[in-house]
Coordinates of C-alpha atoms and ligand atoms in Angstrom, one line a residue:
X1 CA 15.6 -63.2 66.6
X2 CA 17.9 -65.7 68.3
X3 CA 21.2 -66.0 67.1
X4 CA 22.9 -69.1 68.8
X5 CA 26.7 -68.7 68.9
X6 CA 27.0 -72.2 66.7
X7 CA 25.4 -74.9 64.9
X8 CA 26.6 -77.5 63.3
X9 CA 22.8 -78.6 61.8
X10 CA 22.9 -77.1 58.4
X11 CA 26.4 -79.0 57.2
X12 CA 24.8 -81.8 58.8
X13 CA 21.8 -82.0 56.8
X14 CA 23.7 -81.5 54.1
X15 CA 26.1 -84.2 54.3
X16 CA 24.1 -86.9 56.1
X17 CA 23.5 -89.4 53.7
X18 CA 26.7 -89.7 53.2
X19 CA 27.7 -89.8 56.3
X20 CA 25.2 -92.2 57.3
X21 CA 26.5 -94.5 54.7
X22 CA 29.8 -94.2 55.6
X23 CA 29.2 -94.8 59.6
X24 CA 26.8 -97.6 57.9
X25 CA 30.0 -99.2 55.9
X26 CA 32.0 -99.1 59.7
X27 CA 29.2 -100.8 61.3
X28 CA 29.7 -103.3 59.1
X29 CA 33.0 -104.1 58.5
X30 CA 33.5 -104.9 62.5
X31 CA 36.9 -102.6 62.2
X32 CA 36.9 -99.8 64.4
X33 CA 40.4 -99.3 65.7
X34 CA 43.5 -98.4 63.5
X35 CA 41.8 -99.8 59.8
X36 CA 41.2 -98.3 56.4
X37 CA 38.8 -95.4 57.1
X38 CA 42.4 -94.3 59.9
X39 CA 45.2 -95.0 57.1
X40 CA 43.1 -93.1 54.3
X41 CA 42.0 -90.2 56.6
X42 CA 45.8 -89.6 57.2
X43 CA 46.8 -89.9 53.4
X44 CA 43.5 -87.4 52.6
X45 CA 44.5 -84.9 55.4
X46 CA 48.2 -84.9 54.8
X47 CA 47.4 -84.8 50.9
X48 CA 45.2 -81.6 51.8
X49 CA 47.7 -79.8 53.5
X50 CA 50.9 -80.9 51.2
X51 CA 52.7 -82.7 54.0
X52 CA 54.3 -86.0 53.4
X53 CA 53.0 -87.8 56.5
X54 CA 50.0 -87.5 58.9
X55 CA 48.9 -89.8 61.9
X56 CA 45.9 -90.1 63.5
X57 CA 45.1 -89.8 67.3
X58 CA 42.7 -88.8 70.1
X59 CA 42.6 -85.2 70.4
X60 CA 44.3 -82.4 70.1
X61 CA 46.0 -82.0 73.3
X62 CA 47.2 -85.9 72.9
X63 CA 48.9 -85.0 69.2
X64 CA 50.5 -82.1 71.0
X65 CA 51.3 -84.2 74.0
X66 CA 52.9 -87.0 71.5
X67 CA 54.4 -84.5 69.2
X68 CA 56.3 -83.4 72.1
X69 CA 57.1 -86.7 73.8
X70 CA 58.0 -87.8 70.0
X71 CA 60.6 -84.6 69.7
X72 CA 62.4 -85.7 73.2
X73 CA 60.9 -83.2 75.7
X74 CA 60.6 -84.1 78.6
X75 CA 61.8 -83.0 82.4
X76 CA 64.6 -80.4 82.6
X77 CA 63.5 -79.1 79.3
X78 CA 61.6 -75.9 78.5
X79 CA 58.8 -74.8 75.8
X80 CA 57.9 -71.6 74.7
X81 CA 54.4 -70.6 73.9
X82 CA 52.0 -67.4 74.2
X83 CA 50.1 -66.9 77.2
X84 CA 46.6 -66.3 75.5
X85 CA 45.9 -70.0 73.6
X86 CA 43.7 -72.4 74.9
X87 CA 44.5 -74.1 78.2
X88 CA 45.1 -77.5 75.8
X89 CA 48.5 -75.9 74.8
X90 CA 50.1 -75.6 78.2
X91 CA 48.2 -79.0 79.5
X92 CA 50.4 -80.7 76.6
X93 CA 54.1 -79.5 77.7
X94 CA 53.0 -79.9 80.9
X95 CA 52.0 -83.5 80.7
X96 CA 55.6 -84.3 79.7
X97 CA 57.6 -82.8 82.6
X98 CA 58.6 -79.7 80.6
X99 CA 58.2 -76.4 81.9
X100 CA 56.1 -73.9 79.9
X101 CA 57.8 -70.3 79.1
X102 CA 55.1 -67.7 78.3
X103 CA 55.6 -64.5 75.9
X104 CA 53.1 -61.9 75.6
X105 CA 50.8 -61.7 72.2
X106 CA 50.8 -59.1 69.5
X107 CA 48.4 -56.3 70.3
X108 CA 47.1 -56.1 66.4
X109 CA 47.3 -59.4 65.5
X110 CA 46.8 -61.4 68.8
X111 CA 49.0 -63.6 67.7
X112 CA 52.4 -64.5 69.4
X113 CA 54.9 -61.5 70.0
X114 CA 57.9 -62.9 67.9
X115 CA 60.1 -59.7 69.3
X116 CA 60.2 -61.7 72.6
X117 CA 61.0 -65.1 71.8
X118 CA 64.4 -64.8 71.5
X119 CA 64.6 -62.9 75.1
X120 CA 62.9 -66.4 76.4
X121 CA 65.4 -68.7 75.2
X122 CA 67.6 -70.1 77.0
X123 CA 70.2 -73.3 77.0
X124 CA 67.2 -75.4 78.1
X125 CA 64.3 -74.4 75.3
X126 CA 63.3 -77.1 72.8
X127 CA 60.0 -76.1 71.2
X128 CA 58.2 -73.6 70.8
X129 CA 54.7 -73.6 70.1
X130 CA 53.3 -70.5 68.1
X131 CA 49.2 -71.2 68.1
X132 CA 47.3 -70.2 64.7
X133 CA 44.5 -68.6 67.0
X134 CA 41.2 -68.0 66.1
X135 CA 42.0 -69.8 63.1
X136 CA 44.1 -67.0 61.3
X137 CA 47.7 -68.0 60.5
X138 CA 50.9 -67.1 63.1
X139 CA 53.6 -65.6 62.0
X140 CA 55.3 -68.9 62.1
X141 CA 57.7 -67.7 59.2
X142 CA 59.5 -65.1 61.1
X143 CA 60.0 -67.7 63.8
X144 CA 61.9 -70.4 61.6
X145 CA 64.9 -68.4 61.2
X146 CA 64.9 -67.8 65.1
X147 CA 64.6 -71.1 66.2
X148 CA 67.5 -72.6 63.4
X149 CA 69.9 -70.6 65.1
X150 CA 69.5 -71.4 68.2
X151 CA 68.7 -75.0 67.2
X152 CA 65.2 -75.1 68.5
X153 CA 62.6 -77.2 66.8
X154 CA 58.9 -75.8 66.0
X155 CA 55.7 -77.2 66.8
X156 CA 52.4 -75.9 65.1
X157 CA 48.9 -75.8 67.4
X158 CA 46.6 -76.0 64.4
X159 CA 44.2 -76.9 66.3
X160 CA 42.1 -74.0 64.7
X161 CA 43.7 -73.8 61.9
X162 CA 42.8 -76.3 59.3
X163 CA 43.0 -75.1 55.8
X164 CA 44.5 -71.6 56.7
X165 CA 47.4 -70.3 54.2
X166 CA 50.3 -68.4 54.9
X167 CA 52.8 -67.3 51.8
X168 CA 51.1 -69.7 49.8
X169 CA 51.5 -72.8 51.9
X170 CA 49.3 -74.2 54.3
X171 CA 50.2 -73.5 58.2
X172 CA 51.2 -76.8 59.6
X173 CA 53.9 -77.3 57.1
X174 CA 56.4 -74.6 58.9
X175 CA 56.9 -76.5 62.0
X176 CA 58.9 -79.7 62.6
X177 CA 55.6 -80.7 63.5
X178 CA 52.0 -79.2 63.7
X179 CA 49.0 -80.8 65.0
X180 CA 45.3 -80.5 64.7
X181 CA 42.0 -80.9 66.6
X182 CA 38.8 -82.7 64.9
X183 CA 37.1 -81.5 68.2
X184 CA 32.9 -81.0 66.8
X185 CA 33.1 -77.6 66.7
X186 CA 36.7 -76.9 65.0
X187 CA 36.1 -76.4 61.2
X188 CA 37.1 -79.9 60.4
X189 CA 34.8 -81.6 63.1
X190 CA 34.4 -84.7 63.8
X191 CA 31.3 -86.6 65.8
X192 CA 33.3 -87.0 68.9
X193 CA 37.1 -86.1 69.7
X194 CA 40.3 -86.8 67.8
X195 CA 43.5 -85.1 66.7
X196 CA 46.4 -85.5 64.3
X197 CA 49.7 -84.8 63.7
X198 CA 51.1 -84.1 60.4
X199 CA 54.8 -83.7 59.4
X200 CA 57.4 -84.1 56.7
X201 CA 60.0 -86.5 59.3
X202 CA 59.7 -89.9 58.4
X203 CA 61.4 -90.6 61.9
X204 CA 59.3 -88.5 63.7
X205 CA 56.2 -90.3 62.1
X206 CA 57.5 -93.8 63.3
X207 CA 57.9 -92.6 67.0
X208 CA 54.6 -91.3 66.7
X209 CA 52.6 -94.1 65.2
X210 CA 54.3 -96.5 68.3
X211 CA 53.4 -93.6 70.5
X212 CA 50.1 -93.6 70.2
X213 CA 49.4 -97.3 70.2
X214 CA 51.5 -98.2 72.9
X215 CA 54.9 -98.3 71.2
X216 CA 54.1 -102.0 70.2
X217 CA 56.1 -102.8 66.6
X218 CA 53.9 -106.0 66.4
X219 CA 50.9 -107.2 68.8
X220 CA 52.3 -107.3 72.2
X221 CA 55.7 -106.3 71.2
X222 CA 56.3 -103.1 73.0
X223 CA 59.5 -101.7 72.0
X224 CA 59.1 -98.2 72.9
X225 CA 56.8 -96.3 75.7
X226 CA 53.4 -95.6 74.3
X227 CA 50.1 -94.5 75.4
X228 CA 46.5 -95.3 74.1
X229 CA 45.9 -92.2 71.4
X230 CA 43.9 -93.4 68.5
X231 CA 41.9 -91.8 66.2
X232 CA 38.9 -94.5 66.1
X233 CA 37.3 -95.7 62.3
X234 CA 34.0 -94.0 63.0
X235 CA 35.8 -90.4 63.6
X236 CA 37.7 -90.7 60.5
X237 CA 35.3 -92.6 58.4
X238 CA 33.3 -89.0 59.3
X239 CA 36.1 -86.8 58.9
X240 CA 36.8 -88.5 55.2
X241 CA 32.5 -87.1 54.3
X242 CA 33.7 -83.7 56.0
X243 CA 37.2 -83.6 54.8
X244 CA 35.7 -82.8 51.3
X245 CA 33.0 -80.4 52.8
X246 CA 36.1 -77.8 54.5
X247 CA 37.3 -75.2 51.4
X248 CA 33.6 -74.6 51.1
X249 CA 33.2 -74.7 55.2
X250 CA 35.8 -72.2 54.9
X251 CA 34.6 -70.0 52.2
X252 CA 31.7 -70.0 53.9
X253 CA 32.9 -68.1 57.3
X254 CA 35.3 -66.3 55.0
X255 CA 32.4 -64.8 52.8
X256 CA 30.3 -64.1 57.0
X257 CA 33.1 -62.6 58.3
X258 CA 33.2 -60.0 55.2
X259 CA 29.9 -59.4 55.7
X260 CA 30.1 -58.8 59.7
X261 CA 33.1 -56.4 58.7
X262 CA 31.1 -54.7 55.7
X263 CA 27.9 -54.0 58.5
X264 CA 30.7 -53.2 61.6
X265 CA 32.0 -49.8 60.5
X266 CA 33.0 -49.1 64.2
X267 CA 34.3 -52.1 65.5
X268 CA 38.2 -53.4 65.9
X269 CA 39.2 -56.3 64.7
X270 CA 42.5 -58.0 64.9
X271 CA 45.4 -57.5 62.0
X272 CA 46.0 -60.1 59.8
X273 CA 49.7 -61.2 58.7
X274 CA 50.6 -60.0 55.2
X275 CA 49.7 -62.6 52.8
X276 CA 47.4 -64.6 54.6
X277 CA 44.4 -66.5 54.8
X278 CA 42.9 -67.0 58.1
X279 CA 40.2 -70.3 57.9
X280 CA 38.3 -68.3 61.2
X281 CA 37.9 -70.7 63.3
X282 CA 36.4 -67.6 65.4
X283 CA 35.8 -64.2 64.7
X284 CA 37.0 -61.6 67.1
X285 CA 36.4 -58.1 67.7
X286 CA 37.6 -55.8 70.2
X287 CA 35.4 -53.4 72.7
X288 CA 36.1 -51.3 75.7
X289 CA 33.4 -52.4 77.6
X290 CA 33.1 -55.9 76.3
X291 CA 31.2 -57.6 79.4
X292 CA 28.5 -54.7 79.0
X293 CA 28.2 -55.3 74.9
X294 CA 27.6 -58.9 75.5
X295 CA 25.3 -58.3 78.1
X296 CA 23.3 -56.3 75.6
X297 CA 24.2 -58.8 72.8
X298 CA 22.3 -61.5 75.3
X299 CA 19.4 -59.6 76.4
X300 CA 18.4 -59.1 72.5
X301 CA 18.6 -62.8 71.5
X302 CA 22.8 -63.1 70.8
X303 CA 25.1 -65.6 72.0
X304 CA 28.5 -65.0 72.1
X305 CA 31.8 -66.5 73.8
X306 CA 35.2 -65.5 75.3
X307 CA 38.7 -66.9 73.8
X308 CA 39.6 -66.4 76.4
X309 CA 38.7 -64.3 79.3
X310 CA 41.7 -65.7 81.5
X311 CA 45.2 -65.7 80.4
X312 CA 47.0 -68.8 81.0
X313 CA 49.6 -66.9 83.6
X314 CA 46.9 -65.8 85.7
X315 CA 44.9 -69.3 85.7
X316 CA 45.2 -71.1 89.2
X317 CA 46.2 -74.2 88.1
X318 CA 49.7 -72.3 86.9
X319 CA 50.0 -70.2 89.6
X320 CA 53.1 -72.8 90.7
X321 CA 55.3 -71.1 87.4
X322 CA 55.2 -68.1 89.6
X323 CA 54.2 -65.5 86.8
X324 CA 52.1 -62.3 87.8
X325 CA 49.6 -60.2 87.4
X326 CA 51.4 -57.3 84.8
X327 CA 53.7 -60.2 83.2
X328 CA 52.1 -60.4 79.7
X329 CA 49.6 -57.0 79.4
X330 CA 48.8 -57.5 76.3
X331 CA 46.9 -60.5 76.6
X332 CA 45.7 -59.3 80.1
X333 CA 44.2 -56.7 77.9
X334 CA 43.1 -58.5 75.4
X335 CA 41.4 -61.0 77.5
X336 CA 39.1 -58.0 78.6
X337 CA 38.1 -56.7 75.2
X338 CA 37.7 -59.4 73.5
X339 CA 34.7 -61.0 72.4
X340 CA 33.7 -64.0 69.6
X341 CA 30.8 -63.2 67.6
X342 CA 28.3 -65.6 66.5
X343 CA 29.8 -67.7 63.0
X344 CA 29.3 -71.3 61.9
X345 CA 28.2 -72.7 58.8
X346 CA 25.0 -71.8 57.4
X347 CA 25.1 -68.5 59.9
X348 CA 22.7 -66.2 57.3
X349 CA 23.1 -62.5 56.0
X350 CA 20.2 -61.6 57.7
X351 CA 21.9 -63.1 60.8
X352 CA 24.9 -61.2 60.4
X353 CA 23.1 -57.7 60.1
X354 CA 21.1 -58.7 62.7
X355 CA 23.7 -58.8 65.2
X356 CA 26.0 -56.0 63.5
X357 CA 23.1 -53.5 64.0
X358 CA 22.5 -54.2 67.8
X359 CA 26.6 -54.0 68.3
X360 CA 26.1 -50.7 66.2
X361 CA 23.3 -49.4 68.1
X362 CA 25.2 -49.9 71.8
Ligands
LIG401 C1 41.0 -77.2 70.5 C2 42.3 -76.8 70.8 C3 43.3 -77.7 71.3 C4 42.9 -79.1 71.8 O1 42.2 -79.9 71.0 P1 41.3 -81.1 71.6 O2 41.1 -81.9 70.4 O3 40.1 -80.5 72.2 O4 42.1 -81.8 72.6 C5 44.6 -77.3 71.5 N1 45.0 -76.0 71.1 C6 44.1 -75.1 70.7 C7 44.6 -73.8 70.3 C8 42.8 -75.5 70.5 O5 41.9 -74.6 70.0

């Protein structure tokens, strides 16, 4: 049996006349930057997730790029994050000026160690960016009361997160701001990239709507800097079809992943924060020997992945912040045990058992 590590064909046979029809109605309406299909994605998506605002752009990275610009970082200024996310995280802060200040992750959860974000602030810290990885929510919570005293705003990376809950809300409404990724594979997916930011700030919303259209109030009135960051008509005219396909996305890798743990009597799996639902985005479990189990996992048909096998402190293009090896061993740990198993929609029981008997039999 092959099991591929994703697929998006099943949703997409499922949803394709009607997202034929509404490609179809973009096609024809000759509109395909900043139109309806845009403003109604962002009042469906913001509606979703009980926010009051949510704006549209190109990707992930640009909405956390924006966010930031859109909050006032910039050179001089420093933003806290964790050093196992996705490169996309650090590229963002980056991209401003700012200086990125890493704190180790959790070892049950794998999510950011709160206990050291205080120890990593300091008169120049403005954000910091807790990441709802693999799709299961932060402590973001236990953050908020950290970052009011020392005046410190919040961003959310969402970016695998979309749907997840956390003491009854949904994550990206802690934050000052959170954004989101409609890369294809996320769980809301679009047919190409794009991104959005969602918040409660009316302010922040109108320096982010000039922000990613090239800070023109009117046509060629440019009143404020601004970039090119638009979320086209085509991605959200999809993501509108999709948007209405993503609690039942989600109960679907909810209902696999019970499965997986239901068959993997052995294995280790990361914590989950008291009263919440992760969304996973990716399911995780933890081995001694992980580059041997996937070895095995490949040679009997499996395909798995790595998030990810290299800490951001020890990647090369950051070697310039000066951290070492030994700085965060947690996720230097981690980053050697952990492996993503295979889960996307339509993934089958038999599937499942499949690969949970060959991880049970190494
Ligand atoms: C996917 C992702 C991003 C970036 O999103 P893009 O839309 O690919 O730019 C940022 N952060 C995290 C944690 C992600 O998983």
């Amino acid at each position: 049996m092959h099991v591929p590590f994703f697929d998006l064909s099943k949703e997409y046979r499922e949803l394709n006349r009607e997202i034929h029809g509404a490609i179809h109605d973009v096609l024809q309406s000759g509109r395909f930057i900043l139109g309806e299909q845009g403003e109604r994605f962002e009042q469906e998506f913001s509606s979703y997730l009980n926010t009051k605002y949510s704006v549209g752009v190109a990707s992930g990275t640009d909405g956390l790029t924006l966010s930031l610009l859109a909050m006032g970082v910039g050179k001089g200024d420093e933003v806290i994050t964790q050093a196992n996310t996705f490169i996309a995280t650090i590229v963002a802060i980056t991209l401003t000026g700012a200086k990125p200040v890493l704190v180790d992750v959790d070892p049950n959860t794998h999510q950011i160690a709160v206990d050291q974000i205080e120890k990593a602030i300091t008169p120049k810290t403005k954000v910091i960016i807790p990441v709802h990885l693999y799709g299961s929510p932060s402590p973001v919570h236990t953050i908020v009361p950290i970052a009011k005293k020392h005046s410190i705003q919040i961003l959310e990376d969402a970016c695998q997160a979309h749907g997840a809950m956390l003491k009854g809300k949904s994550v990206g409404t802690f934050g000052s701001v959170s954004v989101f990724s409609f890369y294809p594979s996320k769980n809301l997916g679009a047919y190409g990239d794009g991104g959005a930011v969602v918040t409660n700030s009316l302010s922040l919303t109108k320096k982010l709507r000039l922000l990613r259209n090239y800070g023109q109030s009117k046509k060629y009135h440019h009143d404020t800097f601004g970039v090119n960051s638009r979320l086209d008509e085509l991605q959200a005219a999809v993501l509108r079809v999709k948007l209405k396909n993503l609690n039942k996305n989600i109960s679907i890798r909810r209902n696999a992943v019970e499965t997986y743990k239901q068959y993997l009597k052995k294995s280790v799996f990361p914590a989950e924060i008291k009263e919440s639902t992760s969304v996973y985005h990716l399911f995780v479990i933890e081995h001694p020997t992980r580059d041997k189990l996937s070895e095995y996992l490949s040679q009997n048909g499996i395909d798995t992945a790595i998030h990810y096998p290299i800490p951001v402190h020890l990647q090369k293009v950051y070697s310039y912040l000066n951290y070492k090896k030994g700085d965060f061993p947690v996720s230097e740990r981690l980053a050697s045990r952990i492996l993503s198993l295979p889960l996307f929609y339509g993934i089958s029981k038999k599937q499942i058992k499949y690969v949970s008997d060959v991880i049970n039999s190494f």
